[in-house]
Coordinates of C-alpha atoms in Angstrom, one line a residue:
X1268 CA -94.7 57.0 24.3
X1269 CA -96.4 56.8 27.3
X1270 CA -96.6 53.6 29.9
X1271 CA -98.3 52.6 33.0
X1272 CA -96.6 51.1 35.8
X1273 CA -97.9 47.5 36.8
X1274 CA -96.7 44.9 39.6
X1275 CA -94.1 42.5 38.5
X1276 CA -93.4 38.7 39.2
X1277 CA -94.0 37.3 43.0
X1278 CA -96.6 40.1 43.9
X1279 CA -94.6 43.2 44.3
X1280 CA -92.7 45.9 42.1
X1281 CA -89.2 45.3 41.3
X1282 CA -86.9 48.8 41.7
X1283 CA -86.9 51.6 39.5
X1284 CA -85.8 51.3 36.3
X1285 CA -86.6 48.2 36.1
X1286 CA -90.5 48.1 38.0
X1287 CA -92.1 48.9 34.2
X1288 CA -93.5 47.2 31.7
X1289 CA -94.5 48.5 28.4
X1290 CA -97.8 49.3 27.4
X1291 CA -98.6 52.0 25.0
X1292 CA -101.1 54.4 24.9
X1293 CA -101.9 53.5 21.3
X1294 CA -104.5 56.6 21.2
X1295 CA -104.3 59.1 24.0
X1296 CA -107.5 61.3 23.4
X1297 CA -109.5 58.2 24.0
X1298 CA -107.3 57.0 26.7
X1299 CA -107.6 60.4 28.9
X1300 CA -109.6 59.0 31.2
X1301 CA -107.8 56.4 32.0
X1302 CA -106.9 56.6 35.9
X1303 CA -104.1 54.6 37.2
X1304 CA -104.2 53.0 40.8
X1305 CA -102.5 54.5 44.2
X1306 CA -99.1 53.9 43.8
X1307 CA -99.0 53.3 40.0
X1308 CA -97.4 56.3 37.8
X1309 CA -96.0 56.9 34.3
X1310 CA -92.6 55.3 33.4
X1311 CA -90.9 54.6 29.9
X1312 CA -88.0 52.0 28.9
X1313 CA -86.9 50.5 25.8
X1314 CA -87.8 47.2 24.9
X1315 CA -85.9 44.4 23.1
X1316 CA -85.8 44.2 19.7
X1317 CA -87.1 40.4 19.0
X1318 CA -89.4 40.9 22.0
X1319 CA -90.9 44.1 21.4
X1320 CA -93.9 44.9 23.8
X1321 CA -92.0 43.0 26.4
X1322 CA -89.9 43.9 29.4
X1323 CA -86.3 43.4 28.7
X1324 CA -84.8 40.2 30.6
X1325 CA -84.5 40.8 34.1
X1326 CA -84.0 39.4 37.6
X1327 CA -85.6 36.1 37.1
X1328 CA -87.7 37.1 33.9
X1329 CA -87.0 36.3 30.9
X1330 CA -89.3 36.8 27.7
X1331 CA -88.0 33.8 25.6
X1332 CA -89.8 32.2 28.5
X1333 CA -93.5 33.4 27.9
X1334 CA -95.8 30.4 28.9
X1335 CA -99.6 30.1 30.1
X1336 CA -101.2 27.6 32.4
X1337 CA -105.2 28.2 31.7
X1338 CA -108.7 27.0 31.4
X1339 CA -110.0 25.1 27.9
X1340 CA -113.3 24.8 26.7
X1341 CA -114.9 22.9 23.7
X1342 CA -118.4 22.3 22.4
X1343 CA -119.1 20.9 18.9
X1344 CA -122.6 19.3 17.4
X1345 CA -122.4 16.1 15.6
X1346 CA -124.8 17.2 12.9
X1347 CA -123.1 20.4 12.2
X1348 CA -126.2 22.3 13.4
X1349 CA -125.9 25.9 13.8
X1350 CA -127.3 27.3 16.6
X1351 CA -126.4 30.9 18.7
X1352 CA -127.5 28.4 21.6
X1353 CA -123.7 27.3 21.3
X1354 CA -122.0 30.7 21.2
X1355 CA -124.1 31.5 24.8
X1356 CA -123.3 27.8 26.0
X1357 CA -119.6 28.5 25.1
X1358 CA -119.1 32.1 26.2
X1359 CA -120.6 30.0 30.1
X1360 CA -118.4 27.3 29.8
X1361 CA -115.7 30.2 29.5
X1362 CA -117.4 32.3 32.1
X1363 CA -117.2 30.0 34.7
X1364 CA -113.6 29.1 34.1
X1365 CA -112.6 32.7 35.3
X1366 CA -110.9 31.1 37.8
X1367 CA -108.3 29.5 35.8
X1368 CA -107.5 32.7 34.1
X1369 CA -105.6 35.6 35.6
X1370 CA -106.0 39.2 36.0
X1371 CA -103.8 42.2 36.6
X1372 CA -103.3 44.8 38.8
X1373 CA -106.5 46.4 38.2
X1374 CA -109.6 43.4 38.8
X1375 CA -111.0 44.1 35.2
X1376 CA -107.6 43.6 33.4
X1377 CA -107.6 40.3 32.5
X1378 CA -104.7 38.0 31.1
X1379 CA -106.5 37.0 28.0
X1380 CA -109.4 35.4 27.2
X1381 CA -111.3 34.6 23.3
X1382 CA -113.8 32.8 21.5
X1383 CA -113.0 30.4 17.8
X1384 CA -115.9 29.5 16.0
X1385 CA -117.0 28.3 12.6
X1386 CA -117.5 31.4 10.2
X1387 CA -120.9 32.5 10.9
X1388 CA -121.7 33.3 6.7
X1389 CA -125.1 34.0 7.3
X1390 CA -124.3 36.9 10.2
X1391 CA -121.6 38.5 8.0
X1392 CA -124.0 38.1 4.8
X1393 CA -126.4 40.0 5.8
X1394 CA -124.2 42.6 8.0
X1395 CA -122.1 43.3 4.7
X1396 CA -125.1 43.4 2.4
X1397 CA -126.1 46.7 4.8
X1398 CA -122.6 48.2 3.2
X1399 CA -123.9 47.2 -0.7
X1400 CA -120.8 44.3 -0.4
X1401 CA -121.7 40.8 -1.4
X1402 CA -119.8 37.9 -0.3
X1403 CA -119.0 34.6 -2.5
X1404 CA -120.5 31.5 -1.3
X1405 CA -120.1 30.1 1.7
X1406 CA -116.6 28.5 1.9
X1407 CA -115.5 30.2 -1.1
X1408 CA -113.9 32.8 0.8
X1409 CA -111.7 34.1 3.7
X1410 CA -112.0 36.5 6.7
X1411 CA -110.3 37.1 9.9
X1412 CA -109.9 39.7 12.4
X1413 CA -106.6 41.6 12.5
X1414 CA -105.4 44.2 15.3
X1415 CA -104.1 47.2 14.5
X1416 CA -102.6 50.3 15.6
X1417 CA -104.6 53.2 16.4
X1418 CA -102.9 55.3 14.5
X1419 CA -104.1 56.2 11.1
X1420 CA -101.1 56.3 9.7
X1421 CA -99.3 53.2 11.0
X1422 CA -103.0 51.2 10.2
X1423 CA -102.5 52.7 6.7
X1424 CA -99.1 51.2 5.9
X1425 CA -99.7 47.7 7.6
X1426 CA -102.8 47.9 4.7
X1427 CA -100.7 48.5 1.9
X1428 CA -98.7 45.5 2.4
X1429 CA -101.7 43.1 3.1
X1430 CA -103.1 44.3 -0.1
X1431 CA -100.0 44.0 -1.9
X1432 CA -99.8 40.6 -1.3
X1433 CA -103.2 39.6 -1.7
X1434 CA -103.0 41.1 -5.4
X1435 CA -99.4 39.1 -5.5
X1436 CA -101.2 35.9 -4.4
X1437 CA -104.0 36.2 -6.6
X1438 CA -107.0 37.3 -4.1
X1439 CA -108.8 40.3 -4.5
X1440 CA -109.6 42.3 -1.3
X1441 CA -113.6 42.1 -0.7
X1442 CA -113.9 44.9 1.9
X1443 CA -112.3 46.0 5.0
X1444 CA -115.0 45.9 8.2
X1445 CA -114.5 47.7 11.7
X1446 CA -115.6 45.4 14.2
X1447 CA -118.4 46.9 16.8
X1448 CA -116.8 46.9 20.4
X1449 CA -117.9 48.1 23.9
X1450 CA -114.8 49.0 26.2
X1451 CA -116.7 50.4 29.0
X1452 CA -116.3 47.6 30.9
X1453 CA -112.5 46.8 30.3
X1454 CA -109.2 48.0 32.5
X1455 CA -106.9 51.0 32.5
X1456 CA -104.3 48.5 31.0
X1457 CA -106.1 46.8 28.8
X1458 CA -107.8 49.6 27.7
X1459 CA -104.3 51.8 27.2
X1460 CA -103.3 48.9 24.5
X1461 CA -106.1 48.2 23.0
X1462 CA -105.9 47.4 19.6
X1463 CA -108.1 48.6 16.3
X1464 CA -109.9 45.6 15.6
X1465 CA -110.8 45.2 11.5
X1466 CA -112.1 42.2 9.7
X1467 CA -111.0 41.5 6.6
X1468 CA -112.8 39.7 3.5
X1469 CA -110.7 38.0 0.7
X1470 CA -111.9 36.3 -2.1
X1471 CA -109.4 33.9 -4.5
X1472 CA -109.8 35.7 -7.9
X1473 CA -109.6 31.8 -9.3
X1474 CA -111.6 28.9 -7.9
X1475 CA -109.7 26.5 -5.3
X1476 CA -110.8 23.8 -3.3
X1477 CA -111.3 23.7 0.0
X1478 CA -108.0 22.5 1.4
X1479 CA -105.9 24.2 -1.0
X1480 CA -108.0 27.8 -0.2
X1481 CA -107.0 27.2 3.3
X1482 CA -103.0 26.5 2.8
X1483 CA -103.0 29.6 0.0
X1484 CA -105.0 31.9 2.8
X1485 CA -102.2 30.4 5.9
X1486 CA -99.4 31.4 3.4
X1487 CA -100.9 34.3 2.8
X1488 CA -101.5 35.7 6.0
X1489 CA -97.9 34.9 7.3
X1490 CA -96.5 36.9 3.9
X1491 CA -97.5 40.0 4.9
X1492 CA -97.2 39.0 8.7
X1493 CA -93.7 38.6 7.9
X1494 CA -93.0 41.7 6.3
X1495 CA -95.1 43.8 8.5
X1496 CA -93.2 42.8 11.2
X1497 CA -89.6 41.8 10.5
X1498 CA -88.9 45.1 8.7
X1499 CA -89.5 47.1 11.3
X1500 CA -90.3 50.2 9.1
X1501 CA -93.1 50.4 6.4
X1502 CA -91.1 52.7 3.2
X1503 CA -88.8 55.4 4.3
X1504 CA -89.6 57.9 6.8
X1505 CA -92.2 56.2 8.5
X1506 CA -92.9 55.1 12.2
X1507 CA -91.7 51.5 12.9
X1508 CA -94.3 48.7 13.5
X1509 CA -94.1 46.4 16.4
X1510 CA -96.2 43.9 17.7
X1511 CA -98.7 45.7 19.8
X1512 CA -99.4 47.6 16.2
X1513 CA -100.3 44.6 14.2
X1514 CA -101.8 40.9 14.6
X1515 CA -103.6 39.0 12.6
X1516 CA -105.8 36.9 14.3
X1517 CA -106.5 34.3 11.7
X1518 CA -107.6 33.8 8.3
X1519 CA -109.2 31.2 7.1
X1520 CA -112.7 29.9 5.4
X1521 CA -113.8 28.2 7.7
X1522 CA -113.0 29.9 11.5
X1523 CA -112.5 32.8 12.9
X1524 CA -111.2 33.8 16.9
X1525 CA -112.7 36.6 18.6
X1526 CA -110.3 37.4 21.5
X1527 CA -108.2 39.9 23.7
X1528 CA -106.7 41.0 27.1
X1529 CA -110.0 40.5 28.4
X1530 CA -111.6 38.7 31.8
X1531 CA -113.9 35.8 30.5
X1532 CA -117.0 37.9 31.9
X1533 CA -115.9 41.1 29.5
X1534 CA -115.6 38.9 25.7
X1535 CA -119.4 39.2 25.3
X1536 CA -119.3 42.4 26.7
X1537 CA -116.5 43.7 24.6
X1538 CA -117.4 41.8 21.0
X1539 CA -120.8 43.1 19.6
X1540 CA -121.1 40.6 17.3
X1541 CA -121.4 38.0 20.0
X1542 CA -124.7 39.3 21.6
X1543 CA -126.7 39.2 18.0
X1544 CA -128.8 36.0 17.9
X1545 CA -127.8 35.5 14.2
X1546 CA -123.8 34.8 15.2
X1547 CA -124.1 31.2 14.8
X1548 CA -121.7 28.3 14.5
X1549 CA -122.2 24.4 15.3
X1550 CA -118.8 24.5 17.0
X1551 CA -116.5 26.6 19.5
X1552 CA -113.3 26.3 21.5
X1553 CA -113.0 28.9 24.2
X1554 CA -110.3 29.7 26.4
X1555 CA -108.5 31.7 29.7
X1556 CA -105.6 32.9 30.0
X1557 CA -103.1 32.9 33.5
X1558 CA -100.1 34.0 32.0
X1559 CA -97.3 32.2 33.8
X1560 CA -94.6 34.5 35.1
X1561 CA -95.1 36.4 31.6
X1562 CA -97.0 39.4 30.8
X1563 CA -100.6 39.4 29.2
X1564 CA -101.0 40.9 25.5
X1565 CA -104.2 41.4 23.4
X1566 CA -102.4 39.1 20.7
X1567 CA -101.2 36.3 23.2
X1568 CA -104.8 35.9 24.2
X1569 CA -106.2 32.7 23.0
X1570 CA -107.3 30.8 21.5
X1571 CA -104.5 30.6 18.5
X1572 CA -105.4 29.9 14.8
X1573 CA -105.4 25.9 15.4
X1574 CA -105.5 25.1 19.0
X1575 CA -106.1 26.1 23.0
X1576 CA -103.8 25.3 25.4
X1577 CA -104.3 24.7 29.1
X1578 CA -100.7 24.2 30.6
X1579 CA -97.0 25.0 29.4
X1580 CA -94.6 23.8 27.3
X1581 CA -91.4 22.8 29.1
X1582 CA -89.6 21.4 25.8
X1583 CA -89.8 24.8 24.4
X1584 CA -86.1 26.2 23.8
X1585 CA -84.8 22.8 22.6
X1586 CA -88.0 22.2 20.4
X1587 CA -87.8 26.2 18.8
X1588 CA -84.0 25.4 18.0
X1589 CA -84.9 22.1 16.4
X1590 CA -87.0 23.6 14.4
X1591 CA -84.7 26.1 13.5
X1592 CA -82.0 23.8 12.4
X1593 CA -83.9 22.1 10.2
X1594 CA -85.5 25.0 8.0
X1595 CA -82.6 24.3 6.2
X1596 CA -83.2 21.2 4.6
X1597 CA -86.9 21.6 4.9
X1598 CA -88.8 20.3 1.6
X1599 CA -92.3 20.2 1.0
X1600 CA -93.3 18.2 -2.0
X1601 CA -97.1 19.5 -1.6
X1602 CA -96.0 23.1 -1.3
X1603 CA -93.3 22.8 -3.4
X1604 CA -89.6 24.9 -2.9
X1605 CA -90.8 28.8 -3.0
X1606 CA -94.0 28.0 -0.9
X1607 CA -91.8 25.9 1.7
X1608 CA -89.5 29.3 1.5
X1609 CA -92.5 31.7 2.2
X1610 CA -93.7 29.7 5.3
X1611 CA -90.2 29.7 7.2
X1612 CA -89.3 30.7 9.7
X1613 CA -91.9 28.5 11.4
X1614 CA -91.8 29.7 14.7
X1615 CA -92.5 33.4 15.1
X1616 CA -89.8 34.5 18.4
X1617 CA -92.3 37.1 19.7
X1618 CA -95.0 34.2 20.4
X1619 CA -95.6 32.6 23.7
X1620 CA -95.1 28.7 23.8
X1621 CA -98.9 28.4 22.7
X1622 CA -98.2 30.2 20.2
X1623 CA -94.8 28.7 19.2
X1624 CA -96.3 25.2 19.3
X1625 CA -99.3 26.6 17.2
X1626 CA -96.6 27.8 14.4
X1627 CA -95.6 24.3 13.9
X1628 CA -98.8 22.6 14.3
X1629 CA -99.7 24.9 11.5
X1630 CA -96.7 24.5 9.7
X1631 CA -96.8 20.4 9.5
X1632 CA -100.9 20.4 9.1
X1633 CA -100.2 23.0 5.7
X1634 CA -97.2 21.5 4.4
X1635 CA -97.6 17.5 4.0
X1636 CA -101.2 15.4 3.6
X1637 CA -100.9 14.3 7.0
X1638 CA -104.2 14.8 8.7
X1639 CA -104.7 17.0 12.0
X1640 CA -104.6 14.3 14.5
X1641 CA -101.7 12.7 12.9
X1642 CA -99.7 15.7 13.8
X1643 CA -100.9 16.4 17.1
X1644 CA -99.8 12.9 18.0
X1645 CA -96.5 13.4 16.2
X1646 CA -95.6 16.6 19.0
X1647 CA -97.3 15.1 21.4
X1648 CA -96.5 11.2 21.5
X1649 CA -98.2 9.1 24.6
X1650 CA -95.2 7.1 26.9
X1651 CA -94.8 4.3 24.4
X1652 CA -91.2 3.6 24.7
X1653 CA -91.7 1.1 27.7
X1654 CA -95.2 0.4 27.5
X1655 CA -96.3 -3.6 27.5
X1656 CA -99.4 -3.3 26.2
X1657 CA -98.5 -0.6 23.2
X1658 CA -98.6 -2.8 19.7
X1659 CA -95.3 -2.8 18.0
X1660 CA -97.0 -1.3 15.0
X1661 CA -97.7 1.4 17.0
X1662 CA -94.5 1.6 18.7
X1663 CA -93.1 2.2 14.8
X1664 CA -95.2 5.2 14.6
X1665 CA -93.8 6.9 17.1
X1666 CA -90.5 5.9 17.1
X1667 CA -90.3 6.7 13.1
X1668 CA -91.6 10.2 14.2
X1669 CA -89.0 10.4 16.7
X1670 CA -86.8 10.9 14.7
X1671 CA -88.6 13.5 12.9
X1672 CA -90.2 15.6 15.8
X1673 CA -89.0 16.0 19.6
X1674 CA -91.8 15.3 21.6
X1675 CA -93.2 18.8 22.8
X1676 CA -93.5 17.9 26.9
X1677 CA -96.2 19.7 28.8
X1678 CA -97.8 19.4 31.2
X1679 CA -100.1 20.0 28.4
X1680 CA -103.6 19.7 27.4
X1681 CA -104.6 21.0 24.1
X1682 CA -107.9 21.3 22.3
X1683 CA -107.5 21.5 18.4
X1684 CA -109.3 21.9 15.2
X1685 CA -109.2 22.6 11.6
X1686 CA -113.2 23.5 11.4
X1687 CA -114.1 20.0 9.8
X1688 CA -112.5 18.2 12.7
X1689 CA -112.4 18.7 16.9
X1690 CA -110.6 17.2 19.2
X1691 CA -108.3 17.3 22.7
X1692 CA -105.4 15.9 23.6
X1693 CA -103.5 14.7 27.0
X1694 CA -99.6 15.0 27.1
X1695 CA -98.2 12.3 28.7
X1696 CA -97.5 13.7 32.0
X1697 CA -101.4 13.7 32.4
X1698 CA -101.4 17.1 34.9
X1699 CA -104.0 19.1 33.3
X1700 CA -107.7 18.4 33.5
X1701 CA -110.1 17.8 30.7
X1702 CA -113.6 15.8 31.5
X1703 CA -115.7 15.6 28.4
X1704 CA -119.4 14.8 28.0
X1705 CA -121.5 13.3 25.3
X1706 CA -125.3 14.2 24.9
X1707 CA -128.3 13.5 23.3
X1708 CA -130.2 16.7 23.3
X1709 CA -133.4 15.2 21.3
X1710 CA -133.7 12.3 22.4
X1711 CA -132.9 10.3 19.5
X1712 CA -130.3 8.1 21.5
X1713 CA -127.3 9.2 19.1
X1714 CA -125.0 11.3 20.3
X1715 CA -125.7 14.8 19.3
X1716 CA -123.4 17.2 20.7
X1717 CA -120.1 17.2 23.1
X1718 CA -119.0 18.9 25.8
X1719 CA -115.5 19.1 27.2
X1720 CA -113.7 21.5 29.7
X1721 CA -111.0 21.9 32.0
X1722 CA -113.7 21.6 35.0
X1723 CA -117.2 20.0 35.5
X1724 CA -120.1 21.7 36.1
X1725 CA -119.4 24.6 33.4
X1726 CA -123.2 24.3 31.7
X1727 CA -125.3 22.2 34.2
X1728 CA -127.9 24.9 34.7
X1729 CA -128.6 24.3 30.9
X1730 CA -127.5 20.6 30.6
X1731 CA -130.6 18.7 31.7
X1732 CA -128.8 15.3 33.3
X1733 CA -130.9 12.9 31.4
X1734 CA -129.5 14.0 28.2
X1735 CA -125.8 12.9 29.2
X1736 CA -125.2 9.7 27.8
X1737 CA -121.5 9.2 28.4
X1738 CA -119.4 11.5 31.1
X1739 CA -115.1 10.5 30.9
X1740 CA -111.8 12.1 31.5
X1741 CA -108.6 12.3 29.1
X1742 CA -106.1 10.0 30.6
X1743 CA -102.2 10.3 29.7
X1744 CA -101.4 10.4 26.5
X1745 CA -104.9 9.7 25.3
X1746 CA -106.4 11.8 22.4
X1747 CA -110.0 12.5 21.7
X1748 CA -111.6 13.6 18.6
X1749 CA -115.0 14.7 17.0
X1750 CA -114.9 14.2 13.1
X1751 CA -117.6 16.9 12.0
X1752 CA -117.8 15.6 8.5
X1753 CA -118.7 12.1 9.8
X1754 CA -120.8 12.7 12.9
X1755 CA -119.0 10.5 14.6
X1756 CA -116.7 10.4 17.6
X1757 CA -113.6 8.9 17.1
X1758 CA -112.0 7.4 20.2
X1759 CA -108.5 7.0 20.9
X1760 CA -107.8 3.6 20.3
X1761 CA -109.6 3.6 16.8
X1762 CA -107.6 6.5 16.0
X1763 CA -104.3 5.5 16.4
X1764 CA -104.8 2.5 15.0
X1765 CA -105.9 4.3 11.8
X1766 CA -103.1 6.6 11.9
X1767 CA -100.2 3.6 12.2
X1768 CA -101.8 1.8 9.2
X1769 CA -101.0 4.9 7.1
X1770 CA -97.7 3.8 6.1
X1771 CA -95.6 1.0 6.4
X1772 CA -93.2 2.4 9.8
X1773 CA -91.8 -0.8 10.9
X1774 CA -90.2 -1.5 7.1
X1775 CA -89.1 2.1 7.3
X1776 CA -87.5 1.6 10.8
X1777 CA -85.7 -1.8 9.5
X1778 CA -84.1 0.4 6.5
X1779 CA -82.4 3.6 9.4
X1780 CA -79.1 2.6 9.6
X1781 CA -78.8 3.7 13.9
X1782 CA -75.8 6.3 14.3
X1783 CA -73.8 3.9 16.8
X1784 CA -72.9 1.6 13.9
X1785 CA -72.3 4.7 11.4
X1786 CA -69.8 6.1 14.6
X1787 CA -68.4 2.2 14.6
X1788 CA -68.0 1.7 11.4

């Protein structure tokens, strides 16, 4: 193994042994050229076994402590319009948050950066149809883009095990696509662990719904990520399999992430796909990465399957061991027992907090009928406990799901959606920007399409000022939300007062018998 030298925490190199971290020259005849820096020269150490790709724990770094502090960016049309207008609009809005991302010791190294948007069906219609593949109807089938070692032989064994389960779960592997890239443009760094990039099509070999398709396809995908991973050897004999050698991106029916260890200027670059005017989609999240005394990773890039996040979680330890203690008594009645089983353990260790807090979102969203929002609010409650003007009906909502979910405590803003819904939220610490606007792009005086971003300004070379019918801010605790099915935007108010008429909390409340008269008693 080979590994280039880069600076550590506080802006200069810690001593030898310990001034390395690992980054693997997944395919040295391409990665000859590579030239590193003054200064900069080939070491080698051996990495921990949960956090593999990572830098043991040392001085004042620690890898259970991975966090990101970032730039968010969302855009969705009302009407569900698809348009390559919105990829362009999006990849701005990302383009001029560079700032909020980070980079690495080389300028065009960056700490992460990607692109989620709806599937485009049409693009990948007609680019499979120039292999002789057809595709099932749109929503009838998944895809998702999964990074792999270089290696040939590595790639090959990670395969066998995704199409071992996909013939044990009943869906029949379409095709396998390489995914067009340009890496002129990316750093020695980047470039020395870059991944293979391959898309893969599934189909259900029986007919499911739309919901149900995308639960089966979540399970799915964390089956083999499971066993890919926490084996650590594919069959006898082989070369073990760590996390810079497989990731699976997402997959799902209805979006897809296109992301790396990539500046914000280098995704459109770097993604082919991105640059054909037939890639369209009538929503997108977008996201940079500053990876907060951590170490940037092609798969901690964002964003994540369900979510961006612009800030850290501070919660994180306590609400990871939570979690753990209750996989235990865990019960799904949707998923039933042996699904339940297949989806623990939630929380994947080798994840940042992003990515922690996406394995639960995930997790709660798949396994009960709560919607997305509903479970957003649940980690993330607003400051109601002392709060005068908070109904007591609401009140019961949060404190039933107290005593279900610790709150996870930023400061945190995260952007969120399942493909049929959009939306952002503010944790109640309220320290991380998010300005939205609303806009009528025809005309019509209905709200058409909305904009919302870490920072202003992102798109107002293309964003004629009398289209903006509504500029505002998330406030603490507040959450906002674009329901694409509807057409409608659902304010924060409205939705929480849906949400806490779901079920009757209060009663439910009334009925817990507190522990202090259990101790007294």
């Amino acid at each position: 193994q080979k590994m280039l030298r880069i600076r550590m925490l506080g802006g200069r190199p810690l001593r030898p042994p310990t001034s390395v971290a690992r980054v693997k020259l997944l395919n040295p005849k391409e990665c000859t050229g590579v030239t590193l820096l003054p200064g900069y020269r080939v070491r080698g150490f051996c990495a921990t076994p949960i956090n593999r790709g990572l830098p043991p724990k040392q001085a004042m770094y620690d890898p259970a402590l991975e966090k990101d502090n970032c730039g968010v960016g969302m855009i969705a049309n009302l009407r569900k319009e698809e348009s390559h207008r919105i990829v362009k609009n999006a990849l701005q809005v990302l383009e001029r948050m560079a700032h909020r991302g980070g980079c690495g010791c080389e300028v065009n190294t960056g700490d992460g950066s990607g692109l989620l948007v709806t599937i485009p069906d049409t693009f990948y219609r007609i680019k499979m149809k120039e292999q002789g593949i057809s595709l099932p109807p749109k929503g009838e089938y998944g895809t998702g883009l999964i990074f792999f070692s270089q290696k040939q032989a590595v790639r090959d064994q990670c395969i066998a095990v995704i199409e071992k389960h996909c013939e044990a779960k009943g869906f029949k592997v379409i095709a396998w696509r390489d995914v067009p890239t340009d890496n002129k443009s990316i750093g020695p760094s980047a470039l020395a662990s870059e991944p293979r990039i391959v898309q893969l099509f599934v189909a259900p070999k029986s007919p499911l719904e739309p919901t149900a398709l995308e639960t089966e396809l979540m399970i799915l995908r964390r089956l083999f990520e499971r066993e890919i991973r926490g084996i650590g050897e594919v069959g006898k004999g082989t070369e073990s399999i760590d996390d810079d050698d497989f990731y699976p991106c997402t997959l799902s029916s209805k979006t897809i992430v296109y992301k790396g260890m990539l500046t914000p200027e280098q995704v459109r670059e770097y993604y082919l796909d991105l640059q054909d005017e037939r890639f369209e989609t009538f929503l997108a999240l977008v996201h940079s990465r500053f990876s907060t005394n951590t170490f940037p990773s092609w798969n901690r890039a964002q964003p994540m399957r369900m979510l961006c996040h612009n800030g850290e979680i501070n919660t994180l330890k306590g609400n990871a061991n939570w979690m753990a203690a209750r996989e235990s008594a865990i019960s799904s009645p949707r998923l039933g027992p042996e699904r339940t089983r297949q989806m623990l353990p939630v929380i994947d260790k080798s994840q940042s907090d992003s990515g922690s807090y996406d394995n639960v979102l995930e997790f709660l969203y798949h396994g009960s009928d709560r919607s997305l929002a509903e479970c957003m609010l649940m980690m993330i409650p607003e400051p109601w406990q002392n709060d005068g003007v908070i109904t007591d009906k609401r009140k019961a909502f949060y404190k039933f799901y107290s005593n279900v979910m610790e709150p996870w405590d930023g400061p945190a803003m995260i952007a969120f959606t399942n493909g049929d819904v959009i939306g952002a939220t503010l944790d109640r610490n309220g320290l991380r920007p998010s300005r939205y606007y609303i806009v009528d792009r025809d005309g019509s005086g209905e709200p058409d399409e909305v904009i919302l971003s870490s920072e202003v300004g992102c798109l107002q070379e293309v964003l004629a000022t009398e289209t903006v019918i509504e500029r505002g801010r998330l406030r603490p605790g507040q959450i906002f939300m674009v329901d694409l099915n509807a057409g409608v935007i659902v304010r924060d108010d409205e939705l929480k007062l849906q949400i806490e008429g779901n079920a009757p909390y209060g009663e439910w409340l009334r009925r817990m018998v507190p522990l202090e008269d259990v101790v007294r008693a």
